[in-house]
PDB file of C-alpha atoms and ligand atoms in Angstrom:
ATOM      1  CA  MET A 213     -21.166  -2.586   8.805  1.00 92.00           C
ATOM      2  CA  ALA A 214     -19.153   0.480   7.893  1.00 96.00           C
ATOM      3  CA  LYS A 215     -19.375   2.413   4.621  1.00 97.00           C
ATOM      4  CA  ILE A 216     -15.836   3.031   3.418  1.00 98.00           C
ATOM      5  CA  GLY A 217     -15.186   5.341   0.480  1.00 98.00           C
ATOM      6  CA  VAL A 218     -12.225   4.709  -1.817  1.00 98.00           C
ATOM      7  CA  LEU A 219     -11.006   7.731  -3.759  1.00 98.00           C
ATOM      8  CA  ALA A 220     -11.184   6.427  -7.312  1.00 98.00           C
ATOM      9  CA  LEU A 221      -9.447   8.977  -9.523  1.00 97.00           C
ATOM     10  CA  GLN A 222      -6.255   7.034 -10.311  1.00 96.00           C
ATOM     11  CA  GLY A 223      -4.150   4.234  -8.818  1.00 94.00           C
ATOM     12  CA  ALA A 224      -4.713   0.983  -6.910  1.00 93.00           C
ATOM     13  CA  ILE A 225      -8.450   1.294  -6.366  1.00 97.00           C
ATOM     14  CA  LYS A 226     -10.029  -2.120  -6.884  1.00 97.00           C
ATOM     15  CA  GLU A 227      -7.655  -3.854  -4.466  1.00 97.00           C
ATOM     16  CA  HIS A 228      -8.897  -1.642  -1.624  1.00 98.00           C
ATOM     17  CA  ILE A 229     -12.505  -2.247  -2.628  1.00 98.00           C
ATOM     18  CA  GLN A 230     -11.960  -6.023  -2.631  1.00 98.00           C
ATOM     19  CA  GLN A 231     -10.373  -5.983   0.827  1.00 97.00           C
ATOM     20  CA  ILE A 232     -13.188  -3.833   2.273  1.00 98.00           C
ATOM     21  CA  GLU A 233     -15.806  -6.221   0.870  1.00 98.00           C
ATOM     22  CA  LEU A 234     -13.835  -9.251   2.062  1.00 97.00           C
ATOM     23  CA  LEU A 235     -14.174  -7.891   5.592  1.00 97.00           C
ATOM     24  CA  GLY A 236     -17.940  -7.575   5.122  1.00 97.00           C
ATOM     25  CA  HIS A 237     -18.117  -3.795   4.829  1.00 98.00           C
ATOM     26  CA  GLU A 238     -19.564  -1.630   2.092  1.00 98.00           C
ATOM     27  CA  ALA A 239     -17.102  -0.031  -0.332  1.00 98.00           C
ATOM     28  CA  VAL A 240     -18.122   3.191  -2.057  1.00 98.00           C
ATOM     29  CA  THR A 241     -16.305   4.339  -5.201  1.00 98.00           C
ATOM     30  CA  VAL A 242     -15.569   8.047  -4.770  1.00 98.00           C
ATOM     31  CA  LYS A 243     -15.130   9.953  -8.028  1.00 98.00           C
ATOM     32  CA  THR A 244     -16.963  13.164  -7.187  1.00 98.00           C
ATOM     33  CA  SER A 245     -17.696  15.102  -4.018  1.00 97.00           C
ATOM     34  CA  ASP A 246     -21.297  13.821  -4.130  1.00 98.00           C
ATOM     35  CA  ASN A 247     -19.961  10.306  -3.584  1.00 98.00           C
ATOM     36  CA  LEU A 248     -18.540  11.419  -0.217  1.00 97.00           C
ATOM     37  CA  CYS A 249     -22.041  11.717   1.162  1.00 96.00           C
ATOM     38  CA  GLY A 250     -22.782   9.189   3.907  1.00 95.00           C
ATOM     39  CA  ILE A 251     -19.392   7.475   4.088  1.00 97.00           C
ATOM     40  CA  ASP A 252     -17.883   6.677   7.508  1.00 97.00           C
ATOM     41  CA  GLY A 253     -14.247   6.643   6.387  1.00 98.00           C
ATOM     42  CA  LEU A 254     -12.175   7.444   3.295  1.00 98.00           C
ATOM     43  CA  ILE A 255      -9.222   5.590   1.780  1.00 98.00           C
ATOM     44  CA  LEU A 256      -6.815   7.495  -0.472  1.00 98.00           C
ATOM     45  CA  PRO A 257      -5.004   4.901  -2.582  1.00 98.00           C
ATOM     46  CA  GLY A 258      -1.513   4.696  -4.014  1.00 96.00           C
ATOM     47  CA  GLY A 259      -0.817   5.867  -7.543  1.00 95.00           C
ATOM     48  CA  GLU A 260       0.744   9.138  -8.591  1.00 96.00           C
ATOM     49  CA  SER A 261       0.144  11.892  -6.047  1.00 97.00           C
ATOM     50  CA  THR A 262       0.685  14.730  -8.548  1.00 96.00           C
ATOM     51  CA  THR A 263      -1.940  13.270 -10.885  1.00 97.00           C
ATOM     52  CA  ILE A 264      -4.460  12.509  -8.133  1.00 98.00           C
ATOM     53  CA  GLY A 265      -3.835  15.945  -6.587  1.00 98.00           C
ATOM     54  CA  LYS A 266      -4.584  17.673  -9.917  1.00 97.00           C
ATOM     55  CA  MET A 267      -7.735  15.613 -10.375  1.00 98.00           C
ATOM     56  CA  LEU A 268      -8.899  16.495  -6.861  1.00 98.00           C
ATOM     57  CA  GLU A 269      -8.561  20.169  -7.770  1.00 97.00           C
ATOM     58  CA  ARG A 270     -10.210  19.768 -11.161  1.00 97.00           C
ATOM     59  CA  ASN A 271     -13.155  17.866  -9.669  1.00 97.00           C
ATOM     60  CA  ASP A 272     -13.565  20.437  -6.855  1.00 98.00           C
ATOM     61  CA  MET A 273     -13.007  17.778  -4.221  1.00 98.00           C
ATOM     62  CA  VAL A 274     -10.320  19.407  -2.065  1.00 98.00           C
ATOM     63  CA  GLU A 275     -12.637  21.558   0.063  1.00 98.00           C
ATOM     64  CA  PRO A 276     -15.337  18.851   0.500  1.00 98.00           C
ATOM     65  CA  ILE A 277     -12.702  16.353   1.705  1.00 98.00           C
ATOM     66  CA  LYS A 278     -11.255  18.944   4.086  1.00 98.00           C
ATOM     67  CA  ALA A 279     -14.748  19.628   5.399  1.00 98.00           C
ATOM     68  CA  MET A 280     -15.267  15.900   6.055  1.00 97.00           C
ATOM     69  CA  ALA A 281     -11.950  15.801   7.892  1.00 98.00           C
ATOM     70  CA  GLN A 282     -13.125  18.747   9.988  1.00 97.00           C
ATOM     71  CA  GLN A 283     -16.072  16.610  11.112  1.00 95.00           C
ATOM     72  CA  GLY A 284     -13.679  13.889  12.275  1.00 96.00           C
ATOM     73  CA  THR A 285     -14.107  11.375   9.439  1.00 97.00           C
ATOM     74  CA  PRO A 286     -11.210   8.868   9.546  1.00 98.00           C
ATOM     75  CA  MET A 287      -8.960   8.843   6.477  1.00 98.00           C
ATOM     76  CA  PHE A 288      -6.330   6.308   5.455  1.00 98.00           C
ATOM     77  CA  GLY A 289      -3.679   7.168   2.863  1.00 98.00           C
ATOM     78  CA  THR A 290      -1.498   4.483   1.312  1.00 98.00           C
ATOM     79  CA  CYS A 291       1.659   5.557  -0.529  1.00 97.00           C
ATOM     80  CA  ALA A 292       0.541   8.413  -2.846  1.00 97.00           C
ATOM     81  CA  GLY A 293      -2.500   8.681  -0.523  1.00 98.00           C
ATOM     82  CA  LEU A 294      -0.150   9.457   2.373  1.00 98.00           C
ATOM     83  CA  ILE A 295       1.443  12.208   0.251  1.00 98.00           C
ATOM     84  CA  LEU A 296      -2.031  13.639  -0.453  1.00 98.00           C
ATOM     85  CA  LEU A 297      -2.854  13.725   3.273  1.00 98.00           C
ATOM     86  CA  ALA A 298       0.454  15.192   4.483  1.00 98.00           C
ATOM     87  CA  LYS A 299       0.698  18.773   5.745  1.00 98.00           C
ATOM     88  CA  LYS A 300       4.172  19.083   4.211  1.00 98.00           C
ATOM     89  CA  ILE A 301       5.900  17.518   1.216  1.00 98.00           C
ATOM     90  CA  LYS A 302       9.675  17.872   1.209  1.00 97.00           C
ATOM     91  CA  ASP A 303      10.926  20.124  -1.630  1.00 95.00           C
ATOM     92  CA  PHE A 304       7.377  21.086  -2.630  1.00 95.00           C
ATOM     93  CA  LYS A 305       5.848  24.443  -1.763  1.00 94.00           C
ATOM     94  CA  THR A 306       2.261  23.444  -1.217  1.00 95.00           C
ATOM     95  CA  PRO A 307       0.607  20.311   0.131  1.00 97.00           C
ATOM     96  CA  HIS A 308      -2.424  18.683  -1.504  1.00 98.00           C
ATOM     97  CA  LEU A 309      -4.998  18.217   1.265  1.00 98.00           C
ATOM     98  CA  GLY A 310      -2.618  19.222   4.076  1.00 98.00           C
ATOM     99  CA  LEU A 311      -4.477  17.341   6.803  1.00 98.00           C
ATOM    100  CA  MET A 312      -2.129  14.903   8.552  1.00 98.00           C
ATOM    101  CA  ASP A 313       0.541  16.475  10.735  1.00 98.00           C
ATOM    102  CA  VAL A 314       3.560  14.892   9.038  1.00 98.00           C
ATOM    103  CA  GLU A 315       6.188  15.852   6.504  1.00 98.00           C
ATOM    104  CA  VAL A 316       6.813  13.279   3.771  1.00 98.00           C
ATOM    105  CA  GLU A 317       9.555  12.823   1.238  1.00 97.00           C
ATOM    106  CA  ARG A 318       8.588  11.303  -2.117  1.00 96.00           C
ATOM    107  CA  ASN A 319      10.382   8.424  -3.833  1.00 92.00           C
ATOM    108  CA  SER A 320      12.651   8.130  -0.850  1.00 88.00           C
ATOM    109  CA  PHE A 321      13.837   4.541  -1.038  1.00 84.00           C
ATOM    110  CA  GLY A 322      16.267   4.978  -3.924  1.00 69.00           C
ATOM    111  CA  ARG A 323      15.714   4.877  -7.629  1.00 65.00           C
ATOM    112  CA  GLN A 324      17.594   1.679  -8.502  1.00 55.00           C
ATOM    113  CA  VAL A 325      15.134  -0.429  -6.549  1.00 69.00           C
ATOM    114  CA  ASP A 326      11.731   0.852  -7.558  1.00 82.00           C
ATOM    115  CA  SER A 327       9.843  -1.750  -5.611  1.00 90.00           C
ATOM    116  CA  PHE A 328      10.536  -4.357  -2.954  1.00 92.00           C
ATOM    117  CA  GLU A 329       8.797  -6.382  -0.280  1.00 93.00           C
ATOM    118  CA  VAL A 330       9.813  -6.784   3.358  1.00 94.00           C
ATOM    119  CA  PRO A 331       8.248  -8.447   6.384  1.00 95.00           C
ATOM    120  CA  LEU A 332       7.375  -5.889   9.054  1.00 96.00           C
ATOM    121  CA  SER A 333       6.460  -6.280  12.704  1.00 94.00           C
ATOM    122  CA  ILE A 334       4.036  -3.631  13.809  1.00 95.00           C
ATOM    123  CA  PRO A 335       3.582  -3.742  17.607  1.00 92.00           C
ATOM    124  CA  SER A 336      -0.024  -2.468  17.653  1.00 91.00           C
ATOM    125  CA  ILE A 337      -1.080  -4.610  14.673  1.00 96.00           C
ATOM    126  CA  GLY A 338       0.907  -7.848  14.367  1.00 96.00           C
ATOM    127  CA  ASP A 339       3.989  -9.675  13.139  1.00 96.00           C
ATOM    128  CA  GLU A 340       5.177 -10.656   9.689  1.00 95.00           C
ATOM    129  CA  LEU A 341       3.095  -8.218   7.698  1.00 96.00           C
ATOM    130  CA  THR A 342       4.292  -8.103   4.107  1.00 95.00           C
ATOM    131  CA  ALA A 343       5.002  -4.510   3.183  1.00 96.00           C
ATOM    132  CA  VAL A 344       5.115  -3.818  -0.569  1.00 95.00           C
ATOM    133  CA  PHE A 345       7.005  -0.601  -1.320  1.00 95.00           C
ATOM    134  CA  ILE A 346       6.591   0.923  -4.809  1.00 94.00           C
ATOM    135  CA  ARG A 347       8.460   4.200  -5.364  1.00 94.00           C
ATOM    136  CA  ALA A 348       7.401   4.823  -1.825  1.00 95.00           C
ATOM    137  CA  PRO A 349       7.507   7.969   0.270  1.00 96.00           C
ATOM    138  CA  HIS A 350       8.463   7.976   3.943  1.00 97.00           C
ATOM    139  CA  ILE A 351       7.595  10.253   6.819  1.00 98.00           C
ATOM    140  CA  VAL A 352      10.541  12.515   7.641  1.00 98.00           C
ATOM    141  CA  SER A 353       9.053  14.349  10.610  1.00 98.00           C
ATOM    142  CA  ILE A 354       5.910  14.262  12.721  1.00 98.00           C
ATOM    143  CA  GLY A 355       3.817  16.671  14.772  1.00 98.00           C
ATOM    144  CA  GLU A 356       3.559  16.215  18.521  1.00 96.00           C
ATOM    145  CA  HIS A 357       0.327  14.180  18.511  1.00 96.00           C
ATOM    146  CA  VAL A 358       1.419  11.733  15.844  1.00 98.00           C
ATOM    147  CA  GLU A 359       1.994   8.135  16.857  1.00 98.00           C
ATOM    148  CA  ILE A 360       4.667   6.142  15.001  1.00 98.00           C
ATOM    149  CA  LEU A 361       3.308   2.641  14.308  1.00 97.00           C
ATOM    150  CA  ALA A 362       6.085   1.182  12.140  1.00 97.00           C
ATOM    151  CA  THR A 363       9.554   1.955  10.871  1.00 96.00           C
ATOM    152  CA  TYR A 364      11.712   0.315   8.235  1.00 95.00           C
ATOM    153  CA  GLU A 365      15.454   1.025   8.137  1.00 92.00           C
ATOM    154  CA  GLU A 366      14.866   3.740  10.748  1.00 94.00           C
ATOM    155  CA  ARG A 367      12.362   5.514   8.522  1.00 96.00           C
ATOM    156  CA  ILE A 368       8.754   6.016   9.582  1.00 98.00           C
ATOM    157  CA  VAL A 369       6.504   4.026   7.260  1.00 97.00           C
ATOM    158  CA  LEU A 370       3.206   3.878   9.195  1.00 98.00           C
ATOM    159  CA  ALA A 371       1.819   6.527  11.531  1.00 98.00           C
ATOM    160  CA  ARG A 372      -1.440   7.712  13.053  1.00 98.00           C
ATOM    161  CA  ASP A 373      -2.460  11.295  13.703  1.00 98.00           C
ATOM    162  CA  GLY A 374      -5.817  10.929  15.474  1.00 97.00           C
ATOM    163  CA  GLN A 375      -8.333  10.313  12.678  1.00 98.00           C
ATOM    164  CA  PHE A 376      -5.595   9.990  10.011  1.00 98.00           C
ATOM    165  CA  LEU A 377      -3.616   6.846   9.218  1.00 98.00           C
ATOM    166  CA  GLY A 378      -0.766   7.073   6.723  1.00 98.00           C
ATOM    167  CA  CYS A 379       1.263   4.257   5.250  1.00 98.00           C
ATOM    168  CA  SER A 380       4.293   4.317   2.910  1.00 97.00           C
ATOM    169  CA  PHE A 381       3.611   0.890   1.469  1.00 96.00           C
ATOM    170  CA  HIS A 382       0.672  -0.961  -0.137  1.00 97.00           C
ATOM    171  CA  PRO A 383      -1.196  -3.268   2.287  1.00 96.00           C
ATOM    172  CA  GLU A 384      -3.962  -3.723  -0.316  1.00 96.00           C
ATOM    173  CA  LEU A 385      -1.566  -5.546  -2.676  1.00 96.00           C
ATOM    174  CA  THR A 386      -1.265  -8.494  -0.269  1.00 95.00           C
ATOM    175  CA  ASP A 387      -3.965 -10.774   1.091  1.00 94.00           C
ATOM    176  CA  ASP A 388      -3.239  -9.584   4.617  1.00 96.00           C
ATOM    177  CA  VAL A 389      -6.094  -7.402   5.835  1.00 97.00           C
ATOM    178  CA  ARG A 390      -4.764  -6.536   9.298  1.00 97.00           C
ATOM    179  CA  ILE A 391      -3.922  -2.894   8.535  1.00 98.00           C
ATOM    180  CA  LEU A 392      -7.335  -2.359   6.948  1.00 98.00           C
ATOM    181  CA  GLU A 393      -8.902  -3.972  10.042  1.00 97.00           C
ATOM    182  CA  PHE A 394      -6.960  -1.489  12.173  1.00 98.00           C
ATOM    183  CA  PHE A 395      -8.380   1.381  10.076  1.00 98.00           C
ATOM    184  CA  ILE A 396     -11.897  -0.048  10.313  1.00 98.00           C
ATOM    185  CA  GLY A 397     -11.386  -0.051  14.089  1.00 97.00           C
ATOM    186  CA  MET A 398     -10.731   3.708  13.838  1.00 97.00           C
ATOM    187  CA  VAL A 399     -13.883   4.089  11.717  1.00 97.00           C
ATOM    188  CA  ASN A 400     -15.957   2.137  14.246  1.00 96.00           C
ATOM    189  CA  GLU A 401     -14.713   4.407  17.059  1.00 95.00           C
ATOM    190  CA  PHE A 402     -15.852   7.383  14.955  1.00 94.00           C
ATOM    191  CA  ILE A 403     -19.261   5.832  14.176  1.00 92.00           C
ATOM    192  CA  LYS A 404     -19.911   5.424  17.933  1.00 88.00           C
ATOM    193  CA  VAL A 405     -19.309   9.127  18.620  1.00 79.00           C
ATOM    194  CA  PRO A 406     -22.674  10.928  18.648  1.00 67.00           C
ATOM    195  CA  ARG A 407     -22.798  13.554  15.881  1.00 65.00           C
TER     196      ARG A 407
HETATM  197  N1  LIG B 276       5.907   7.890  -6.139  1.00 63.93           N
HETATM  198  C1  LIG B 276       4.492   8.134  -6.077  1.00 63.93           C
HETATM  199  C2  LIG B 276       4.196   9.587  -5.754  1.00 63.93           C
HETATM  200  O1  LIG B 276       5.075  10.340  -5.454  1.00 63.93           O
HETATM  201  C3  LIG B 276       3.825   7.234  -5.062  1.00 63.93           C
HETATM  202  C4  LIG B 276       3.964   5.796  -5.488  1.00 63.93           C
HETATM  203  C5  LIG B 276       2.857   4.902  -5.047  1.00 63.93           C
HETATM  204  O2  LIG B 276       1.773   5.339  -4.653  1.00 63.93           O
HETATM  205  N2  LIG B 276       3.110   3.627  -5.155  1.00 63.93           N
HETATM  206  O3  LIG B 276       3.082   9.983  -5.810  1.00 63.93           O
END
């Protein structure tokens, strides 16, 4: 059983917790840096990246999360969470955590349609996954070690950079747990590595 932390400052938190528990793992609500202690992986949920970013600073959580990343802890960002993880945010001077080697653009699927759902086929994960996009970002460019896992309308919407998984959409808002299972696979690989 893995211990998965869910950053719980703002956004879609309980849906991630429910999915983690549904898969038989332990979910840890992470509101302070003390809560990071002992977790095997961290999920950064969707919400509003500017708000969550400010709260991370205010709660002195930026450096502790970076230190965990330095130790190899897997991290999964969905939507705003992807923006928090990214090394670059288009049209913004500074990143939030600046960990995953991608550049993202915020609110990049047009303003008329704030949210929509599409079925996606993701070769390394499965077919017919329902992707829920809500004022979603997309990945505009990637570093050389980043693996593209899914695209939608020729835009990168799911990618992996070693220990980091970043997703434009909200897998936790469906009852399909395959992307979370994929992340837990990454966590299990990490747990096996002697530390
Ligand atoms: N538009 C939000 C942002 O820029 C992300 C939206 C979401 O997480 N659903 O932070």
